[in-house]
Amino acid sequence: MGNCFYRVDSSFSLDKNESQISFDYPWNYSYDENNSLEDYSMLDSAAPCHSCNLLDDSSLPFFILASVLGVLASGAVLFALLRPLFHWQLCPGWPILAQLAVGSALFSIVVPILAPGINSAHSTSLCRLGYWVWYSSAFAQALLIGCHACLGPKLGAGQTLGLTIGLTVGLWGVAALLGLPITFASDTFYGFCTLASRRGLGPLQSTHAAACFATFTLLPLGLLVTKGLKKALGRGPDPRLNILWVWFIFWWPHGVVLGFDSLVRSRVLLLPSCLAQQILDLMLHVAEALAMLHCVAAPLLLAVFYHQSTHTSLPSLPLPARGSSHLDTFGGKS
């Protein structure tokens, strides 16, 4: 996937007083704003540090395959969760698991919107909607996994309707707000849905990078530190470590690389060479591709978690007994 051939926007603005030239490119590059006009013998040399674009038109099959597999896997898990035949309601906190499947399905559905190569679908409004659903669903899944780790015993207590509704509204509301900065900072360039390069959008892009770093990187690290401290001190229940935490492996690099890239863009950190910039750009695309694969892996993680939790809580009951236990539970509630 990917190549190093780009189309260059020939439009530029020239300030006669300062004799400076400015360009808008749809890819990452580093340049010196103080370069004068005579330093550029050719228009293409205005961006001397070209990076190979890993996710370009040639990666369209990867986007489509990830979307189709994600929709099928998430749909199968949702079907199993909502059908009493499969007895998923025996799993503690199954409403949270259903919301994780919904988040994975939403992410999978909008993947083609952001896929390069589908130029007819790349309107600005559709691009922004795709980014908003993409990141809002990812933020929601991260927050749901964190809450499930901290509130697992309470979610399995039986009387959790109010708690579940409150968590659903609160977490999805926060996730929707966290997805707004990237929504307004995105646009279309040459058929590619990407971050806009217009001036004045730097704060939005920095806010988005901070939200990704906090949610995808600091949140799992905070849960691990909290678990270690509470276990060492023996004070209160610690966050429950389970297979769902593997989800963060797909998004943790994205949060780290995006945060580092934000520091470079804001010139808090200066890269020593063009090669370093090219490596950073490559890592951005690799992290994005890894994050995209979560829509296929997340339903599988949910299935494994269900298998582990039900076989741990009901190790000796055969399937008919589990079904009767399930019916008795609902009979007692009614």
GROMACS .gro file of C-alpha atoms in nm:
model
  334
    1MET     CA    1   0.000   0.000   0.000
    2GLY     CA    2   0.105   0.356  -0.058
    3ASN     CA    3   0.333   0.550  -0.284
    4CYS     CA    4   0.525   0.876  -0.294
    5PHE     CA    5   0.346   1.048  -0.581
    6TYR     CA    6   0.137   1.351  -0.491
    7ARG     CA    7  -0.046   1.617  -0.680
    8VAL     CA    8   0.063   1.966  -0.593
    9ASP     CA    9  -0.170   2.261  -0.559
   10SER     CA   10  -0.035   2.527  -0.790
   11SER     CA   11  -0.222   2.805  -0.614
   12PHE     CA   12  -0.009   3.012  -0.382
   13SER     CA   13  -0.013   3.352  -0.221
   14LEU     CA   14   0.282   3.590  -0.242
   15ASP     CA   15   0.339   3.868   0.005
   16LYS     CA   16   0.525   4.143  -0.182
   17ASN     CA   17   0.648   4.307   0.136
   18GLU     CA   18   0.807   3.997   0.284
   19SER     CA   19   0.867   3.805  -0.042
   20GLN     CA   20   0.738   3.485   0.118
   21ILE     CA   21   0.541   3.207  -0.039
   22SER     CA   22   0.281   2.986   0.128
   23PHE     CA   23   0.130   2.660   0.008
   24ASP     CA   24  -0.144   2.423   0.119
   25TYR     CA   25  -0.066   2.053   0.092
   26PRO     CA   26  -0.284   1.759   0.196
   27TRP     CA   27   0.008   1.571   0.352
   28ASN     CA   28   0.247   1.627   0.639
   29TYR     CA   29   0.572   1.808   0.578
   30SER     CA   30   0.812   2.036   0.757
   31TYR     CA   31   0.929   2.366   0.619
   32ASP     CA   32   1.085   2.693   0.721
   33GLU     CA   33   0.846   2.988   0.715
   34ASN     CA   34   1.140   3.228   0.673
   35ASN     CA   35   1.249   3.083   0.338
   36SER     CA   36   1.250   3.348   0.072
   37LEU     CA   37   1.120   3.319  -0.282
   38GLU     CA   38   1.462   3.286  -0.441
   39ASP     CA   39   1.526   2.973  -0.231
   40TYR     CA   40   1.272   2.786  -0.444
   41SER     CA   41   1.365   2.725  -0.802
   42MET     CA   42   1.063   2.503  -0.858
   43LEU     CA   43   0.714   2.501  -0.715
   44ASP     CA   44   0.744   2.140  -0.604
   45SER     CA   45   1.057   2.216  -0.404
   46ALA     CA   46   0.857   2.434  -0.164
   47ALA     CA   47   0.787   2.116   0.039
   48PRO     CA   48   1.131   1.954   0.046
   49CYS     CA   49   1.034   1.681   0.293
   50HIS     CA   50   0.792   1.453   0.106
   51SER     CA   51   0.650   1.158   0.299
   52CYS     CA   52   0.523   0.836   0.147
   53ASN     CA   53   0.148   0.808   0.199
   54LEU     CA   54   0.077   0.459   0.331
   55LEU     CA   55  -0.303   0.493   0.322
   56ASP     CA   56  -0.381   0.614  -0.029
   57ASP     CA   57  -0.590   0.493  -0.324
   58SER     CA   58  -0.414   0.158  -0.328
   59SER     CA   59  -0.530   0.086   0.030
   60LEU     CA   60  -0.900   0.101  -0.063
   61PRO     CA   61  -0.939  -0.282  -0.049
   62PHE     CA   62  -0.802  -0.276   0.306
   63PHE     CA   63  -1.064  -0.018   0.409
   64ILE     CA   64  -1.348  -0.209   0.244
   65LEU     CA   65  -1.241  -0.546   0.387
   66ALA     CA   66  -1.210  -0.404   0.739
   67SER     CA   67  -1.552  -0.242   0.708
   68VAL     CA   68  -1.728  -0.555   0.582
   69LEU     CA   69  -1.569  -0.786   0.838
   70GLY     CA   70  -1.637  -0.537   1.117
   71VAL     CA   71  -2.005  -0.499   1.027
   72LEU     CA   72  -2.055  -0.877   1.001
   73ALA     CA   73  -1.875  -0.953   1.328
   74SER     CA   74  -2.045  -0.673   1.522
   75GLY     CA   75  -2.385  -0.770   1.379
   76ALA     CA   76  -2.336  -1.131   1.484
   77VAL     CA   77  -2.242  -1.028   1.839
   78LEU     CA   78  -2.540  -0.792   1.863
   79PHE     CA   79  -2.771  -1.066   1.739
   80ALA     CA   80  -2.634  -1.301   2.005
   81LEU     CA   81  -2.665  -1.038   2.277
   82LEU     CA   82  -3.026  -0.956   2.197
   83ARG     CA   83  -3.147  -1.314   2.148
   84PRO     CA   84  -3.233  -1.504   2.469
   85LEU     CA   85  -3.148  -1.828   2.289
   86PHE     CA   86  -2.779  -1.760   2.338
   87HIS     CA   87  -2.819  -1.668   2.709
   88TRP     CA   88  -2.587  -1.368   2.689
   89GLN     CA   89  -2.793  -1.206   2.965
   90LEU     CA   90  -2.617  -1.438   3.208
   91CYS     CA   91  -2.298  -1.238   3.149
   92PRO     CA   92  -2.247  -0.959   3.406
   93GLY     CA   93  -2.284  -0.615   3.254
   94TRP     CA   94  -2.415  -0.741   2.919
   95PRO     CA   95  -2.577  -0.401   2.836
   96ILE     CA   96  -2.228  -0.250   2.840
   97LEU     CA   97  -2.108  -0.529   2.612
   98ALA     CA   98  -2.396  -0.458   2.374
   99GLN     CA   99  -2.296  -0.091   2.361
  100LEU     CA  100  -1.938  -0.194   2.278
  101ALA     CA  101  -2.073  -0.396   1.987
  102VAL     CA  102  -2.281  -0.097   1.874
  103GLY     CA  103  -1.974   0.127   1.886
  104SER     CA  104  -1.773  -0.121   1.681
  105ALA     CA  105  -2.057  -0.149   1.427
  106LEU     CA  106  -2.085   0.231   1.391
  107PHE     CA  107  -1.711   0.257   1.337
  108SER     CA  108  -1.723  -0.016   1.072
  109ILE     CA  109  -2.010   0.150   0.885
  110VAL     CA  110  -1.832   0.485   0.840
  111VAL     CA  111  -1.496   0.335   0.735
  112PRO     CA  112  -1.583   0.357   0.360
  113ILE     CA  113  -1.669   0.726   0.401
  114LEU     CA  114  -1.311   0.799   0.505
  115ALA     CA  115  -1.153   0.553   0.262
  116PRO     CA  116  -0.928   0.712  -0.005
  117GLY     CA  117  -1.025   0.647  -0.361
  118ILE     CA  118  -1.402   0.695  -0.329
  119ASN     CA  119  -1.396   1.051  -0.461
  120SER     CA  120  -1.768   1.071  -0.535
  121ALA     CA  121  -1.853   1.027  -0.169
  122HIS     CA  122  -1.612   1.288  -0.039
  123SER     CA  123  -1.820   1.592   0.033
  124THR     CA  124  -1.716   1.813   0.321
  125SER     CA  125  -2.028   1.743   0.526
  126LEU     CA  126  -2.000   1.367   0.475
  127CYS     CA  127  -1.630   1.380   0.560
  128ARG     CA  128  -1.699   1.560   0.886
  129LEU     CA  129  -1.985   1.326   0.973
  130GLY     CA  130  -1.758   1.028   0.911
  131TYR     CA  131  -1.483   1.162   1.136
  132TRP     CA  132  -1.734   1.247   1.409
  133VAL     CA  133  -1.889   0.898   1.413
  134TRP     CA  134  -1.545   0.735   1.373
  135TYR     CA  135  -1.388   0.899   1.678
  136SER     CA  136  -1.702   0.932   1.890
  137SER     CA  137  -1.760   0.556   1.868
  138ALA     CA  138  -1.395   0.491   1.957
  139PHE     CA  139  -1.409   0.729   2.254
  140ALA     CA  140  -1.732   0.565   2.371
  141GLN     CA  141  -1.578   0.217   2.354
  142ALA     CA  142  -1.274   0.326   2.554
  143LEU     CA  143  -1.491   0.485   2.823
  144LEU     CA  144  -1.723   0.183   2.834
  145ILE     CA  145  -1.432  -0.056   2.884
  146GLY     CA  146  -1.299   0.166   3.163
  147CYS     CA  147  -1.636   0.179   3.337
  148HIS     CA  148  -1.686  -0.194   3.296
  149ALA     CA  149  -1.348  -0.256   3.457
  150CYS     CA  150  -1.429  -0.032   3.753
  151LEU     CA  151  -1.801  -0.113   3.794
  152GLY     CA  152  -1.806  -0.478   3.692
  153PRO     CA  153  -1.941  -0.615   4.023
  154LYS     CA  154  -2.211  -0.347   4.045
  155LEU     CA  155  -2.320  -0.407   3.687
  156GLY     CA  156  -2.382  -0.773   3.773
  157ALA     CA  157  -2.582  -0.704   4.087
  158GLY     CA  158  -2.919  -0.737   3.912
  159GLN     CA  159  -3.076  -0.399   3.987
  160THR     CA  160  -2.870  -0.181   3.755
  161LEU     CA  161  -3.127  -0.028   3.521
  162GLY     CA  162  -3.079   0.327   3.647
  163LEU     CA  163  -2.701   0.288   3.659
  164THR     CA  164  -2.693   0.147   3.305
  165ILE     CA  165  -2.909   0.426   3.164
  166GLY     CA  166  -2.702   0.691   3.338
  167LEU     CA  167  -2.377   0.541   3.211
  168THR     CA  168  -2.515   0.511   2.859
  169VAL     CA  169  -2.629   0.872   2.838
  170GLY     CA  170  -2.325   1.013   3.014
  171LEU     CA  171  -2.053   0.817   2.834
  172TRP     CA  172  -2.199   0.855   2.485
  173GLY     CA  173  -2.259   1.226   2.551
  174VAL     CA  174  -1.896   1.275   2.656
  175ALA     CA  175  -1.778   1.073   2.355
  176ALA     CA  176  -1.986   1.288   2.119
  177LEU     CA  177  -1.834   1.604   2.265
  178LEU     CA  178  -1.482   1.464   2.237
  179GLY     CA  179  -1.545   1.396   1.868
  180LEU     CA  180  -1.643   1.756   1.787
  181PRO     CA  181  -1.289   1.905   1.746
  182ILE     CA  182  -1.194   1.662   1.468
  183THR     CA  183  -1.535   1.721   1.309
  184PHE     CA  184  -1.472   2.091   1.255
  185ALA     CA  185  -1.102   2.045   1.176
  186SER     CA  186  -1.155   1.800   0.888
  187ASP     CA  187  -1.211   1.870   0.519
  188THR     CA  188  -1.160   1.716   0.175
  189PHE     CA  189  -0.844   1.760  -0.036
  190TYR     CA  190  -0.822   1.607  -0.384
  191GLY     CA  191  -1.082   1.348  -0.288
  192PHE     CA  192  -0.911   1.262   0.042
  193CYS     CA  193  -1.091   1.314   0.370
  194THR     CA  194  -0.826   1.446   0.609
  195LEU     CA  195  -0.741   1.724   0.851
  196ALA     CA  196  -0.781   2.072   0.707
  197SER     CA  197  -0.464   2.276   0.658
  198ARG     CA  198  -0.628   2.617   0.693
  199ARG     CA  199  -0.495   2.858   0.950
  200GLY     CA  200  -0.694   2.900   1.269
  201LEU     CA  201  -0.766   2.528   1.304
  202GLY     CA  202  -0.455   2.455   1.510
  203PRO     CA  203  -0.636   2.473   1.847
  204LEU     CA  204  -0.900   2.225   1.726
  205GLN     CA  205  -0.638   1.980   1.604
  206SER     CA  206  -0.443   2.015   1.929
  207THR     CA  207  -0.760   1.958   2.132
  208HIS     CA  208  -0.835   1.646   1.932
  209ALA     CA  209  -0.482   1.514   1.982
  210ALA     CA  210  -0.506   1.580   2.356
  211ALA     CA  211  -0.841   1.398   2.374
  212CYS     CA  212  -0.698   1.097   2.189
  213PHE     CA  213  -0.387   1.089   2.407
  214ALA     CA  214  -0.591   1.112   2.728
  215THR     CA  215  -0.853   0.855   2.626
  216PHE     CA  216  -0.649   0.597   2.439
  217THR     CA  217  -0.317   0.626   2.624
  218LEU     CA  218  -0.359   0.778   2.969
  219LEU     CA  219  -0.686   0.599   3.052
  220PRO     CA  220  -0.550   0.242   3.030
  221LEU     CA  221  -0.228   0.347   3.202
  222GLY     CA  222  -0.431   0.509   3.479
  223LEU     CA  223  -0.639   0.193   3.523
  224LEU     CA  224  -0.325  -0.019   3.547
  225VAL     CA  225  -0.164   0.216   3.800
  226THR     CA  226  -0.485   0.226   4.007
  227LYS     CA  227  -0.508  -0.152   4.003
  228GLY     CA  228  -0.147  -0.188   4.115
  229LEU     CA  229  -0.179   0.070   4.394
  230LYS     CA  230  -0.505  -0.071   4.533
  231LYS     CA  231  -0.374  -0.424   4.522
  232ALA     CA  232  -0.053  -0.318   4.696
  233LEU     CA  233  -0.233  -0.114   4.961
  234GLY     CA  234  -0.529  -0.350   4.993
  235ARG     CA  235  -0.782  -0.067   4.992
  236GLY     CA  236  -1.109  -0.122   4.810
  237PRO     CA  237  -1.180  -0.309   4.488
  238ASP     CA  238  -0.935  -0.259   4.206
  239PRO     CA  239  -1.021  -0.238   3.833
  240ARG     CA  240  -1.082  -0.583   3.691
  241LEU     CA  241  -0.831  -0.685   3.427
  242ASN     CA  242  -0.995  -0.887   3.148
  243ILE     CA  243  -0.969  -0.967   2.778
  244LEU     CA  244  -1.152  -0.645   2.684
  245TRP     CA  245  -0.841  -0.446   2.775
  246VAL     CA  246  -0.676  -0.585   2.460
  247TRP     CA  247  -0.889  -0.324   2.278
  248PHE     CA  248  -0.648  -0.053   2.395
  249ILE     CA  249  -0.360  -0.223   2.211
  250PHE     CA  250  -0.522  -0.116   1.884
  251TRP     CA  251  -0.565   0.249   1.991
  252TRP     CA  252  -0.277   0.310   2.232
  253PRO     CA  253  -0.021   0.375   1.952
  254HIS     CA  254  -0.266   0.612   1.782
  255GLY     CA  255  -0.293   0.824   2.095
  256VAL     CA  256   0.084   0.832   2.147
  257VAL     CA  257   0.180   0.914   1.787
  258LEU     CA  258  -0.099   1.170   1.745
  259GLY     CA  259   0.008   1.346   2.064
  260PHE     CA  260   0.370   1.353   1.950
  261ASP     CA  261   0.268   1.483   1.607
  262SER     CA  262   0.067   1.761   1.773
  263LEU     CA  263   0.377   1.872   1.963
  264VAL     CA  264   0.573   1.880   1.637
  265ARG     CA  265   0.303   2.077   1.456
  266SER     CA  266   0.288   2.332   1.737
  267ARG     CA  267   0.671   2.351   1.730
  268VAL     CA  268   0.705   2.251   2.093
  269LEU     CA  269   0.930   1.973   1.960
  270LEU     CA  270   1.155   2.019   1.658
  271LEU     CA  271   1.250   1.720   1.447
  272PRO     CA  272   1.621   1.699   1.365
  273SER     CA  273   1.590   1.588   1.003
  274CYS     CA  274   1.358   1.518   0.715
  275LEU     CA  275   1.398   1.145   0.779
  276ALA     CA  276   1.253   1.191   1.128
  277GLN     CA  277   0.952   1.370   0.978
  278GLN     CA  278   0.902   1.091   0.726
  279ILE     CA  279   0.917   0.828   1.001
  280LEU     CA  280   0.661   1.023   1.205
  281ASP     CA  281   0.427   1.046   0.906
  282LEU     CA  282   0.465   0.673   0.843
  283MET     CA  283   0.391   0.594   1.209
  284LEU     CA  284   0.076   0.806   1.190
  285HIS     CA  285  -0.056   0.591   0.906
  286VAL     CA  286   0.051   0.264   1.071
  287ALA     CA  287  -0.124   0.365   1.395
  288GLU     CA  288  -0.437   0.461   1.202
  289ALA     CA  289  -0.440   0.127   1.020
  290LEU     CA  290  -0.395  -0.061   1.349
  291ALA     CA  291  -0.679   0.138   1.509
  292MET     CA  292  -0.902   0.056   1.213
  293LEU     CA  293  -0.853  -0.316   1.273
  294HIS     CA  294  -1.019  -0.288   1.613
  295CYS     CA  295  -1.361  -0.303   1.446
  296VAL     CA  296  -1.282  -0.663   1.350
  297ALA     CA  297  -1.109  -0.758   1.676
  298ALA     CA  298  -1.357  -0.597   1.920
  299PRO     CA  299  -1.646  -0.841   1.850
  300LEU     CA  300  -1.406  -1.132   1.889
  301LEU     CA  301  -1.291  -0.994   2.224
  302LEU     CA  302  -1.655  -0.968   2.334
  303ALA     CA  303  -1.718  -1.330   2.239
  304VAL     CA  304  -1.411  -1.448   2.430
  305PHE     CA  305  -1.509  -1.240   2.733
  306TYR     CA  306  -1.858  -1.393   2.732
  307HIS     CA  307  -1.715  -1.743   2.708
  308GLN     CA  308  -1.476  -1.682   2.997
  309SER     CA  309  -1.726  -1.509   3.226
  310THR     CA  310  -2.012  -1.756   3.179
  311HIS     CA  311  -1.792  -2.063   3.218
  312THR     CA  312  -1.640  -1.914   3.532
  313SER     CA  313  -1.973  -1.826   3.696
  314LEU     CA  314  -2.157  -2.142   3.584
  315PRO     CA  315  -1.890  -2.410   3.541
  316SER     CA  316  -2.101  -2.716   3.618
  317LEU     CA  317  -2.442  -2.627   3.481
  318PRO     CA  318  -2.540  -2.775   3.145
  319LEU     CA  319  -2.702  -2.557   2.883
  320PRO     CA  320  -3.067  -2.648   2.975
  321ALA     CA  321  -2.995  -2.568   3.339
  322ARG     CA  322  -2.848  -2.235   3.238
  323GLY     CA  323  -3.159  -2.164   3.038
  324SER     CA  324  -3.385  -2.243   3.336
  325SER     CA  325  -3.165  -2.029   3.561
  326HIS     CA  326  -3.196  -1.751   3.308
  327LEU     CA  327  -3.577  -1.784   3.304
  328ASP     CA  328  -3.593  -1.795   3.684
  329THR     CA  329  -3.393  -1.476   3.702
  330PHE     CA  330  -3.636  -1.292   3.479
  331GLY     CA  331  -3.930  -1.450   3.662
  332GLY     CA  332  -3.798  -1.324   3.993
  333LYS     CA  333  -3.756  -0.975   3.851
  334SER     CA  334  -4.114  -0.970   3.720
   0.00000   0.00000   0.00000
